[in-house]
mmCIF file of C-alpha atoms in Angstrom:
data_model
loop_
_atom_site.group_PDB
_atom_site.id
_atom_site.type_symbol
_atom_site.label_atom_id
_atom_site.label_comp_id
_atom_site.label_asym_id
_atom_site.label_seq_id
_atom_site.Cartn_x
_atom_site.Cartn_y
_atom_site.Cartn_z
ATOM 1 C CA MET A 1 2.336 -59.877 -33.375
ATOM 2 C CA ASP A 2 5.302 -57.759 -33.595
ATOM 3 C CA PRO A 3 8.097 -60.644 -34.371
ATOM 4 C CA GLN A 4 10.707 -58.265 -31.901
ATOM 5 C CA LEU A 5 7.737 -58.861 -29.086
ATOM 6 C CA ARG A 6 7.935 -62.867 -29.721
ATOM 7 C CA ARG A 7 11.393 -63.390 -29.597
ATOM 8 C CA ASP A 8 10.792 -61.015 -26.329
ATOM 9 C CA ILE A 9 8.953 -63.746 -25.016
ATOM 10 C CA GLY A 10 11.044 -66.379 -26.177
ATOM 11 C CA GLU A 11 14.274 -64.608 -24.156
ATOM 12 C CA LEU A 12 12.511 -65.137 -21.068
ATOM 13 C CA GLN A 13 12.104 -69.064 -21.281
ATOM 14 C CA TRP A 14 14.616 -71.267 -20.287
ATOM 15 C CA ILE A 15 13.388 -74.980 -20.213
ATOM 16 C CA GLY A 16 14.865 -78.351 -19.621
ATOM 17 C CA PHE A 17 14.523 -81.135 -21.871
ATOM 18 C CA GLU A 18 14.820 -84.526 -21.839
ATOM 19 C CA GLY A 19 17.840 -87.029 -22.717
ATOM 20 C CA THR A 20 21.526 -86.210 -24.118
ATOM 21 C CA GLU A 21 20.491 -85.998 -28.102
ATOM 22 C CA VAL A 22 18.964 -81.973 -29.571
ATOM 23 C CA THR A 23 16.037 -84.395 -31.324
ATOM 24 C CA ALA A 24 13.769 -82.506 -34.125
ATOM 25 C CA SER A 25 10.943 -81.196 -31.976
ATOM 26 C CA LEU A 26 13.233 -78.949 -29.617
ATOM 27 C CA ARG A 27 16.152 -78.037 -32.528
ATOM 28 C CA ARG A 28 12.512 -76.290 -34.033
ATOM 29 C CA ARG A 29 11.405 -74.679 -30.488
ATOM 30 C CA LEU A 30 14.567 -73.458 -30.386
ATOM 31 C CA ALA A 31 15.091 -71.257 -34.141
ATOM 32 C CA LYS A 32 11.488 -70.468 -34.238
ATOM 33 C CA ASP A 33 10.541 -69.403 -30.456
ATOM 34 C CA ALA A 34 14.198 -67.474 -29.835
ATOM 35 C CA LEU A 35 14.089 -69.171 -26.365
ATOM 36 C CA GLY A 36 16.914 -67.876 -23.775
ATOM 37 C CA CYS A 37 18.437 -70.829 -22.073
ATOM 38 C CA VAL A 38 18.498 -74.442 -21.874
ATOM 39 C CA VAL A 39 19.540 -75.387 -18.079
ATOM 40 C CA LEU A 40 21.072 -79.376 -18.082
ATOM 41 C CA PHE A 41 20.371 -81.867 -15.966
ATOM 42 C CA ARG A 42 22.379 -85.059 -14.540
ATOM 43 C CA ARG A 43 20.000 -86.695 -17.072
ATOM 44 C CA ASN A 44 20.986 -84.817 -19.584
ATOM 45 C CA LEU A 45 25.024 -85.762 -19.327
ATOM 46 C CA PRO A 46 27.033 -88.229 -21.937
ATOM 47 C CA LEU A 47 28.081 -90.553 -20.252
ATOM 48 C CA ALA A 48 31.908 -91.582 -20.818
ATOM 49 C CA ALA A 49 32.235 -95.076 -22.653
ATOM 50 C CA GLY A 50 31.315 -97.879 -20.773
ATOM 51 C CA HIS A 51 28.644 -96.774 -18.651
ATOM 52 C CA ALA A 52 25.208 -96.999 -19.021
ATOM 53 C CA LEU A 53 21.940 -95.762 -18.037
ATOM 54 C CA PRO A 54 21.058 -95.488 -14.554
ATOM 55 C CA ALA A 55 23.684 -93.176 -13.630
ATOM 56 C CA THR A 56 25.115 -92.031 -10.376
ATOM 57 C CA VAL A 57 25.990 -88.890 -9.643
ATOM 58 C CA ALA A 58 29.387 -91.706 -9.826
ATOM 59 C CA THR A 59 28.848 -92.194 -13.390
ATOM 60 C CA PRO A 60 32.012 -90.144 -14.908
ATOM 61 C CA VAL A 61 30.235 -87.697 -17.862
ATOM 62 C CA ASP A 62 31.619 -87.681 -21.287
ATOM 63 C CA ALA A 63 32.933 -84.397 -21.414
ATOM 64 C CA LEU A 64 33.611 -83.880 -25.163
ATOM 65 C CA ALA A 65 29.860 -84.473 -25.827
ATOM 66 C CA LEU A 66 28.713 -82.325 -23.304
ATOM 67 C CA ARG A 67 30.854 -79.859 -24.934
ATOM 68 C CA ALA A 68 29.701 -81.003 -29.003
ATOM 69 C CA LEU A 69 25.799 -80.151 -27.020
ATOM 70 C CA CYS A 70 26.101 -76.882 -25.428
ATOM 71 C CA LEU A 71 27.215 -76.349 -28.797
ATOM 72 C CA GLU A 72 24.394 -78.412 -31.405
ATOM 73 C CA LEU A 73 22.402 -76.465 -29.421
ATOM 74 C CA LYS A 74 23.395 -72.951 -29.630
ATOM 75 C CA ALA A 75 23.894 -73.929 -32.725
ATOM 76 C CA ALA A 76 20.195 -74.660 -33.600
ATOM 77 C CA ALA A 77 19.319 -71.353 -32.017
ATOM 78 C CA GLY A 78 20.800 -69.434 -34.625
ATOM 79 C CA ALA A 79 20.637 -65.416 -34.946
ATOM 80 C CA SER A 80 19.531 -65.864 -31.001
ATOM 81 C CA GLN A 81 22.427 -65.966 -28.630
ATOM 82 C CA LEU A 82 21.631 -69.458 -26.714
ATOM 83 C CA TRP A 83 22.860 -69.427 -22.430
ATOM 84 C CA ILE A 84 23.155 -72.697 -21.789
ATOM 85 C CA ALA A 85 23.019 -72.641 -17.758
ATOM 86 C CA ILE A 86 23.657 -75.257 -14.880
ATOM 87 C CA ASP A 87 23.433 -76.260 -11.282
ATOM 88 C CA GLN A 88 26.948 -76.810 -10.710
ATOM 89 C CA GLU A 89 27.027 -75.631 -6.094
ATOM 90 C CA GLY A 90 29.776 -77.965 -5.133
ATOM 91 C CA GLY A 91 28.435 -81.007 -2.758
ATOM 92 C CA VAL A 92 24.986 -82.379 -3.429
ATOM 93 C CA VAL A 93 24.516 -80.142 -6.543
ATOM 94 C CA GLN A 94 26.779 -80.066 -9.011
ATOM 95 C CA ARG A 95 25.570 -82.109 -12.614
ATOM 96 C CA VAL A 96 28.634 -82.495 -13.315
ATOM 97 C CA ARG A 97 31.381 -84.946 -12.105
ATOM 98 C CA ALA A 98 33.798 -86.124 -12.619
ATOM 99 C CA PRO A 99 36.360 -86.363 -14.723
ATOM 100 C CA ALA A 100 35.686 -82.230 -13.630
ATOM 101 C CA THR A 101 36.662 -81.689 -10.256
ATOM 102 C CA VAL A 102 34.372 -82.661 -7.253
ATOM 103 C CA TRP A 103 33.684 -80.847 -4.920
ATOM 104 C CA PRO A 104 32.140 -81.114 -0.966
ATOM 105 C CA PRO A 105 29.383 -78.988 -0.467
ATOM 106 C CA MET A 106 30.339 -75.587 0.282
ATOM 107 C CA LEU A 107 29.713 -75.520 3.749
ATOM 108 C CA ALA A 108 33.439 -76.321 4.301
ATOM 109 C CA PHE A 109 34.100 -72.536 4.565
ATOM 110 C CA GLU A 110 32.616 -72.597 7.294
ATOM 111 C CA ARG A 111 35.736 -74.610 8.944
ATOM 112 C CA VAL A 112 38.644 -73.199 6.876
ATOM 113 C CA ALA A 113 37.481 -69.983 8.183
ATOM 114 C CA LYS A 114 38.417 -71.413 11.703
ATOM 115 C CA LEU A 115 41.277 -73.144 11.716
ATOM 116 C CA ARG A 116 42.742 -69.866 9.245
ATOM 117 C CA GLY A 117 40.628 -67.354 10.120
ATOM 118 C CA GLU A 118 37.800 -65.312 7.302
ATOM 119 C CA ALA A 119 40.998 -63.614 4.759
ATOM 120 C CA VAL A 120 41.333 -67.114 3.777
ATOM 121 C CA ALA A 121 38.044 -68.711 3.515
ATOM 122 C CA CYS A 122 36.859 -65.411 1.057
ATOM 123 C CA ASP A 123 40.192 -66.226 -0.944
ATOM 124 C CA LEU A 124 40.529 -69.920 -0.912
ATOM 125 C CA ALA A 125 35.958 -70.052 -2.377
ATOM 126 C CA GLU A 126 37.057 -66.890 -5.390
ATOM 127 C CA GLN A 127 39.881 -69.155 -6.455
ATOM 128 C CA VAL A 128 37.682 -72.358 -6.085
ATOM 129 C CA GLY A 129 35.035 -69.971 -8.090
ATOM 130 C CA ARG A 130 37.347 -69.232 -10.237
ATOM 131 C CA ALA A 131 38.539 -73.284 -10.622
ATOM 132 C CA LEU A 132 34.841 -74.417 -11.436
ATOM 133 C CA GLY A 133 33.834 -71.739 -13.757
ATOM 134 C CA ASP A 134 36.943 -72.569 -16.005
ATOM 135 C CA GLU A 135 35.708 -76.367 -16.056
ATOM 136 C CA LEU A 136 32.265 -75.887 -17.430
ATOM 137 C CA ALA A 137 33.686 -72.582 -18.922
ATOM 138 C CA ALA A 138 35.551 -75.223 -21.509
ATOM 139 C CA VAL A 139 32.128 -77.875 -21.401
ATOM 140 C CA GLU A 140 30.307 -74.499 -23.066
ATOM 141 C CA VAL A 141 28.659 -73.569 -19.969
ATOM 142 C CA ASP A 142 27.156 -69.925 -19.837
ATOM 143 C CA VAL A 143 25.579 -69.214 -16.666
ATOM 144 C CA ASP A 144 25.706 -71.061 -12.655
ATOM 145 C CA PHE A 145 23.095 -70.965 -10.489
ATOM 146 C CA ALA A 146 25.682 -71.209 -7.703
ATOM 147 C CA PRO A 147 26.376 -69.157 -5.379
ATOM 148 C CA VAL A 148 24.069 -69.943 -2.873
ATOM 149 C CA LEU A 149 23.148 -66.510 -0.144
ATOM 150 C CA ASP A 150 20.693 -68.132 1.923
ATOM 151 C CA ILE A 151 22.323 -68.803 5.727
ATOM 152 C CA HIS A 152 22.017 -71.699 7.363
ATOM 153 C CA THR A 153 20.868 -71.463 10.474
ATOM 154 C CA ASN A 154 18.279 -74.214 10.636
ATOM 155 C CA ASP A 155 19.850 -77.638 10.868
ATOM 156 C CA ALA A 156 16.987 -78.899 10.202
ATOM 157 C CA ASN A 157 15.933 -77.260 7.078
ATOM 158 C CA PRO A 158 15.773 -80.314 4.375
ATOM 159 C CA ILE A 159 16.709 -78.475 0.926
ATOM 160 C CA ILE A 160 19.288 -76.328 2.475
ATOM 161 C CA GLY A 161 21.636 -77.152 4.835
ATOM 162 C CA ASN A 162 25.685 -77.321 3.837
ATOM 163 C CA ARG A 163 24.960 -75.708 0.304
ATOM 164 C CA ALA A 164 25.158 -72.366 2.161
ATOM 165 C CA PHE A 165 28.356 -70.736 2.527
ATOM 166 C CA GLY A 166 28.254 -70.300 6.253
ATOM 167 C CA ARG A 167 26.183 -69.514 9.505
ATOM 168 C CA THR A 168 25.937 -66.150 10.078
ATOM 169 C CA ALA A 169 25.433 -62.939 7.506
ATOM 170 C CA ALA A 170 28.029 -61.554 6.917
ATOM 171 C CA THR A 171 29.760 -64.441 7.144
ATOM 172 C CA VAL A 172 27.590 -66.207 3.576
ATOM 173 C CA ALA A 173 28.231 -62.720 1.837
ATOM 174 C CA ALA A 174 32.049 -62.516 2.211
ATOM 175 C CA ARG A 175 32.003 -66.361 1.405
ATOM 176 C CA ALA A 176 29.887 -66.877 -1.681
ATOM 177 C CA LEU A 177 30.580 -63.326 -3.192
ATOM 178 C CA ALA A 178 33.996 -64.143 -3.669
ATOM 179 C CA PHE A 179 33.466 -67.322 -5.048
ATOM 180 C CA ALA A 180 30.751 -65.032 -7.452
ATOM 181 C CA SER A 181 33.988 -63.027 -8.449
ATOM 182 C CA GLY A 182 36.203 -66.107 -9.137
ATOM 183 C CA LEU A 183 33.097 -67.485 -11.142
ATOM 184 C CA ALA A 184 33.205 -63.632 -13.128
ATOM 185 C CA GLY A 185 36.825 -64.323 -13.708
ATOM 186 C CA ALA A 186 36.195 -67.607 -15.530
ATOM 187 C CA GLY A 187 33.888 -65.617 -17.549
ATOM 188 C CA ILE A 188 30.621 -67.300 -16.073
ATOM 189 C CA ILE A 189 27.661 -65.735 -14.969
ATOM 190 C CA ALA A 190 27.122 -65.772 -11.546
ATOM 191 C CA CYS A 191 23.442 -66.604 -10.514
ATOM 192 C CA GLY A 192 22.702 -66.086 -5.996
ATOM 193 C CA LYS A 193 19.735 -68.029 -4.292
ATOM 194 C CA HIS A 194 17.531 -68.455 -3.438
ATOM 195 C CA PHE A 195 15.336 -64.888 -3.582
ATOM 196 C CA PRO A 196 14.600 -63.340 0.206
ATOM 197 C CA GLY A 197 16.604 -66.496 1.778
ATOM 198 C CA HIS A 198 15.291 -70.173 2.111
ATOM 199 C CA GLY A 199 17.716 -71.022 5.211
ATOM 200 C CA ASP A 200 15.394 -71.142 7.127
ATOM 201 C CA THR A 201 12.214 -73.287 5.906
ATOM 202 C CA HIS A 202 10.873 -76.971 7.384
ATOM 203 C CA THR A 203 9.834 -77.474 4.183
ATOM 204 C CA ASP A 204 11.724 -78.782 0.986
ATOM 205 C CA SER A 205 10.084 -76.176 -2.135
ATOM 206 C CA HIS A 206 10.069 -79.143 -4.553
ATOM 207 C CA LEU A 207 7.322 -80.954 -3.278
ATOM 208 C CA ALA A 208 5.200 -77.687 -1.198
ATOM 209 C CA LEU A 209 5.351 -74.276 -0.645
ATOM 210 C CA PRO A 210 7.400 -73.184 3.058
ATOM 211 C CA ARG A 211 6.718 -70.163 4.928
ATOM 212 C CA ILE A 212 8.684 -67.738 7.341
ATOM 213 C CA ALA A 213 6.577 -66.385 9.527
ATOM 214 C CA HIS A 214 9.674 -64.446 10.512
ATOM 215 C CA ALA A 215 9.155 -60.437 11.994
ATOM 216 C CA TRP A 216 10.816 -57.938 9.559
ATOM 217 C CA ASP A 217 12.994 -57.274 11.638
ATOM 218 C CA ARG A 218 14.463 -60.190 11.547
ATOM 219 C CA LEU A 219 14.311 -60.541 8.130
ATOM 220 C CA ARG A 220 16.293 -57.732 7.586
ATOM 221 C CA HIS A 221 19.039 -58.221 9.157
ATOM 222 C CA VAL A 222 19.533 -61.635 8.751
ATOM 223 C CA GLU A 223 17.780 -63.692 5.518
ATOM 224 C CA LEU A 224 18.237 -60.788 3.531
ATOM 225 C CA ALA A 225 21.712 -58.668 4.095
ATOM 226 C CA PRO A 226 23.655 -61.470 1.264
ATOM 227 C CA PHE A 227 21.029 -60.347 -0.923
ATOM 228 C CA ARG A 228 21.483 -56.460 -0.243
ATOM 229 C CA GLN A 229 25.282 -57.072 -0.641
ATOM 230 C CA ALA A 230 24.853 -59.121 -4.105
ATOM 231 C CA ALA A 231 22.399 -56.095 -5.034
ATOM 232 C CA ALA A 232 25.258 -53.524 -3.814
ATOM 233 C CA ALA A 233 28.176 -55.930 -5.286
ATOM 234 C CA GLY A 234 26.787 -55.869 -9.450
ATOM 235 C CA LEU A 235 25.812 -59.821 -9.516
ATOM 236 C CA PRO A 236 25.168 -60.223 -12.266
ATOM 237 C CA MET A 237 21.315 -62.524 -11.890
ATOM 238 C CA LEU A 238 19.133 -63.888 -8.656
ATOM 239 C CA MET A 239 17.150 -66.528 -8.110
ATOM 240 C CA THR A 240 13.489 -65.126 -6.247
ATOM 241 C CA ALA A 241 12.268 -68.285 -3.786
ATOM 242 C CA HIS A 242 8.822 -70.575 -4.242
ATOM 243 C CA VAL A 243 8.361 -69.075 -0.799
ATOM 244 C CA VAL A 244 5.943 -67.416 1.128
ATOM 245 C CA PHE A 245 7.208 -64.609 4.437
ATOM 246 C CA GLU A 246 4.287 -62.959 5.561
ATOM 247 C CA ALA A 247 6.062 -60.005 6.454
ATOM 248 C CA LEU A 248 6.773 -59.677 3.042
ATOM 249 C CA ALA A 249 3.305 -60.369 1.424
ATOM 250 C CA PRO A 250 1.687 -63.382 2.713
ATOM 251 C CA GLY A 251 -0.116 -66.030 2.081
ATOM 252 C CA VAL A 252 1.993 -65.411 -1.490
ATOM 253 C CA PRO A 253 5.118 -67.142 -3.123
ATOM 254 C CA ALA A 254 7.304 -65.022 -2.931
ATOM 255 C CA THR A 255 8.375 -65.302 -6.191
ATOM 256 C CA LEU A 256 5.061 -63.927 -7.882
ATOM 257 C CA ALA A 257 4.445 -61.275 -5.468
ATOM 258 C CA PRO A 258 5.368 -57.656 -6.190
ATOM 259 C CA GLU A 259 5.863 -56.657 -3.202
ATOM 260 C CA VAL A 260 8.591 -58.826 -2.762
ATOM 261 C CA VAL A 261 10.561 -59.126 -6.356
ATOM 262 C CA GLN A 262 9.825 -55.225 -8.017
ATOM 263 C CA GLY A 263 9.230 -53.784 -4.868
ATOM 264 C CA LEU A 264 11.875 -55.034 -2.553
ATOM 265 C CA LEU A 265 14.082 -56.384 -3.735
ATOM 266 C CA ARG A 266 14.181 -53.694 -7.725
ATOM 267 C CA GLU A 267 12.911 -50.753 -6.260
ATOM 268 C CA GLN A 268 15.069 -51.116 -1.553
ATOM 269 C CA LEU A 269 18.379 -53.181 -2.584
ATOM 270 C CA GLY A 270 17.892 -51.634 -6.167
ATOM 271 C CA TYR A 271 19.181 -54.125 -8.094
ATOM 272 C CA GLN A 272 19.640 -54.329 -11.553
ATOM 273 C CA GLY A 273 20.758 -57.274 -12.495
ATOM 274 C CA ILE A 274 17.748 -60.476 -13.831
ATOM 275 C CA ILE A 275 16.354 -61.807 -12.244
ATOM 276 C CA VAL A 276 15.307 -65.263 -12.202
ATOM 277 C CA SER A 277 12.177 -67.820 -11.308
ATOM 278 C CA ASP A 278 13.329 -70.807 -9.232
ATOM 279 C CA ASP A 279 11.687 -73.788 -11.642
ATOM 280 C CA LEU A 280 7.580 -73.268 -12.753
ATOM 281 C CA ASP A 281 6.632 -76.891 -12.043
ATOM 282 C CA MET A 282 8.435 -76.939 -8.041
ATOM 283 C CA LYS A 283 4.798 -78.100 -7.097
ATOM 284 C CA ALA A 284 4.849 -74.523 -4.356
ATOM 285 C CA ILE A 285 3.943 -73.514 -6.841
ATOM 286 C CA ALA A 286 2.647 -76.350 -9.715
ATOM 287 C CA ASP A 287 0.044 -77.497 -6.782
ATOM 288 C CA SER A 288 -1.887 -74.356 -6.521
ATOM 289 C CA LEU A 289 -1.693 -72.114 -9.193
ATOM 290 C CA ASP A 290 -1.972 -72.781 -13.632
ATOM 291 C CA VAL A 291 1.315 -73.065 -14.190
ATOM 292 C CA GLY A 292 0.092 -70.231 -17.653
ATOM 293 C CA GLU A 293 -1.587 -68.428 -15.112
ATOM 294 C CA ALA A 294 1.784 -68.381 -12.790
ATOM 295 C CA ALA A 295 4.068 -67.871 -15.356
ATOM 296 C CA VAL A 296 2.610 -64.837 -15.799
ATOM 297 C CA ARG A 297 2.303 -63.177 -12.210
ATOM 298 C CA ALA A 298 6.047 -63.680 -12.135
ATOM 299 C CA ILE A 299 6.816 -61.356 -14.885
ATOM 300 C CA MET A 300 4.483 -58.768 -13.202
ATOM 301 C CA ALA A 301 5.949 -59.217 -10.103
ATOM 302 C CA GLY A 302 9.266 -58.707 -11.552
ATOM 303 C CA CYS A 303 11.457 -61.401 -12.844
ATOM 304 C CA ASP A 304 12.429 -61.890 -15.587
ATOM 305 C CA ALA A 305 13.636 -65.287 -16.484
ATOM 306 C CA LEU A 306 11.162 -68.178 -15.885
ATOM 307 C CA LEU A 307 12.720 -71.365 -15.219
ATOM 308 C CA LEU A 308 9.973 -74.973 -16.666
ATOM 309 C CA CYS A 309 13.180 -77.893 -16.238
ATOM 310 C CA ARG A 310 11.427 -80.321 -17.203
ATOM 311 C CA ASP A 311 7.630 -80.817 -17.544
ATOM 312 C CA GLN A 312 7.613 -79.905 -22.428
ATOM 313 C CA ALA A 313 3.103 -79.674 -21.475
ATOM 314 C CA HIS A 314 4.216 -77.368 -19.027
ATOM 315 C CA GLN A 315 6.367 -74.500 -21.493
ATOM 316 C CA ALA A 316 3.833 -75.201 -24.081
ATOM 317 C CA THR A 317 0.987 -74.501 -21.929
ATOM 318 C CA VAL A 318 3.615 -71.054 -20.852
ATOM 319 C CA HIS A 319 4.559 -69.842 -23.998
ATOM 320 C CA GLN A 320 1.131 -69.735 -24.838
ATOM 321 C CA ALA A 321 0.467 -67.904 -22.316
ATOM 322 C CA LEU A 322 2.946 -65.253 -22.142
ATOM 323 C CA LEU A 323 1.961 -64.113 -25.581
ATOM 324 C CA GLN A 324 -1.499 -64.347 -24.942
ATOM 325 C CA GLU A 325 -1.302 -62.216 -22.345
ATOM 326 C CA ALA A 326 1.659 -59.742 -24.365
ATOM 327 C CA ALA A 327 -1.795 -59.477 -27.162
ATOM 328 C CA ARG A 328 -3.836 -58.007 -24.780
ATOM 329 C CA ASN A 329 -2.132 -55.978 -22.367
ATOM 330 C CA GLU A 330 0.381 -53.663 -22.917
ATOM 331 C CA ALA A 331 1.745 -53.106 -19.645
ATOM 332 C CA PHE A 332 2.395 -56.777 -19.762
ATOM 333 C CA ALA A 333 4.784 -56.524 -22.904
ATOM 334 C CA ALA A 334 6.077 -53.733 -21.585
ATOM 335 C CA ARG A 335 7.648 -55.770 -18.826
ATOM 336 C CA VAL A 336 8.403 -58.496 -21.301
ATOM 337 C CA GLN A 337 9.849 -56.161 -23.241
ATOM 338 C CA GLU A 338 12.314 -54.195 -20.792
ATOM 339 C CA SER A 339 13.378 -58.269 -19.055
ATOM 340 C CA ALA A 340 13.933 -58.651 -23.012
ATOM 341 C CA ALA A 341 16.392 -56.219 -22.463
ATOM 342 C CA ARG A 342 18.097 -56.491 -19.437
ATOM 343 C CA ILE A 343 18.271 -60.128 -20.470
ATOM 344 C CA ARG A 344 20.449 -59.241 -23.732
ATOM 345 C CA ASP A 345 22.289 -57.332 -21.941
ATOM 346 C CA VAL A 346 23.621 -59.698 -19.636
ATOM 347 C CA LYS A 347 24.506 -61.383 -22.758
ATOM 348 C CA ALA A 348 26.196 -59.428 -24.851
ATOM 349 C CA THR A 349 28.783 -58.097 -22.129
ATOM 350 C CA GLN A 350 29.513 -61.614 -21.100
ATOM 351 C CA ALA A 351 29.444 -62.146 -25.176
ATOM 352 C CA ARG A 352 32.383 -58.791 -25.233
ATOM 353 C CA HIS A 353 34.612 -61.163 -22.790
ATOM 354 C CA TRP A 354 34.597 -63.904 -24.645
ATOM 355 C CA ALA A 355 35.381 -62.001 -28.049
ATOM 356 C CA LEU A 356 38.777 -61.562 -26.162
ATOM 357 C CA ALA A 357 38.727 -64.579 -24.428
ATOM 358 C CA ALA A 358 39.607 -67.799 -25.714
ATOM 359 C CA ARG A 359 37.185 -71.111 -22.919
ATOM 360 C CA PRO A 360 39.717 -72.850 -21.831
ATOM 361 C CA SER A 361 40.459 -76.702 -23.161
ATOM 362 C CA LEU A 362 39.001 -80.217 -22.295
ATOM 363 C CA ALA A 363 42.391 -80.717 -20.001
ATOM 364 C CA VAL A 364 41.196 -77.768 -17.111
ATOM 365 C CA LEU A 365 38.370 -80.771 -15.873
ATOM 366 C CA GLY A 366 39.878 -81.998 -13.492
ATOM 367 C CA ALA A 367 43.242 -80.001 -12.847
ATOM 368 C CA ASP A 368 45.681 -80.821 -10.132
ATOM 369 C CA SER A 369 45.732 -77.327 -9.319
ATOM 370 C CA HIS A 370 40.984 -77.744 -8.653
ATOM 371 C CA GLN A 371 42.255 -80.955 -7.082
ATOM 372 C CA ALA A 372 45.036 -79.488 -4.768
ATOM 373 C CA LEU A 373 41.257 -77.247 -3.932
ATOM 374 C CA ALA A 374 39.226 -79.735 -3.464
ATOM 375 C CA SER A 375 41.030 -82.021 -1.062
ATOM 376 C CA ALA A 376 41.636 -78.825 1.193
ATOM 377 C CA LEU A 377 38.489 -78.216 1.930
ATOM 378 C CA ASN A 378 37.760 -82.398 2.782
ATOM 379 C CA ALA A 379 40.860 -81.780 4.052
ATOM 380 C CA ALA A 380 39.748 -78.697 6.111
ATOM 381 C CA MET A 381 36.029 -80.840 6.300
ATOM 382 C CA ALA A 382 38.054 -84.233 8.028
ATOM 383 C CA SER A 383 39.366 -81.975 11.012
ATOM 384 C CA ASP A 384 35.656 -80.993 12.047
ATOM 385 C CA SER A 385 35.374 -84.133 12.695
ATOM 386 C CA PRO A 386 34.876 -86.609 16.819
#
């Protein structure tokens, strides 16, 4: 196989790993397979001195060691430009906590808007995005899997809830894109999620395959509206949902459906950025499909990158499946090359940003101005209490 095509296949694989150290095997994989991104979770964060496993959400991390870990991962990739990604939304989904700023859930902006108006809520959302982004940049993270573009339309939703920025399409789009603008100002790549919308599911896709039966007209005016605005605004990355939308692709998770990814997102909404799958280890996919087959189908559906966040056997299976499919299927090889080029274009744009700007020092973590922003959001939430 052409060595460049092998590197392109590596670019599409975004992996997680165990522990807080770069093992020899991980180092070899990063160098040999030219992987595109490493995703960090709480299990990967070095703990502050005096703290031992098992860590809780309140356990402070060693920021200096975390930055060193990220730099070591990047160095292991050699000539390839490796991204470090993380889920840092606020609320229950924020991997790096103390000494970084601990942010309340983004639904707090709903209360800010009621108290002080929508313009203030959007301005505050951009400030929060910039502050959170500066803290991620300081520890050498490149991509934040945020903001959530799902709408909080279902109080019984077990996975989105107060992670959403609001209860209507218009407010979610305005606040989430303001937050993304703040991240961009900090040099961080924002990733909106979960297309075409996870806000009205009754099932957590980590555990099972959710299904949404809404008609096309409802989807167009509600679930899809924030993603339409994100596409128009040029958001650099969007993540798919492992959710079946019966009106779009009956019986097929959105991640694997060409009608949804290529047809709807690329062609109808005109999205030009990177499309990354949600984690293929999640049971919504892994319980019903071989992960190698799922990976090939996701790329053919229009995804550019594949999240494989934990299972190393899955990672090996996917790598081999992509190599084999590219060797025998010219159309698939062309899709791989297209996606790899799209990812590298965004990486090059970000690299130009950092060529002109220095990353913040670790002193920015938990800065007084950032704590003040978090306090303002917490105060707004508290004022909504009975």
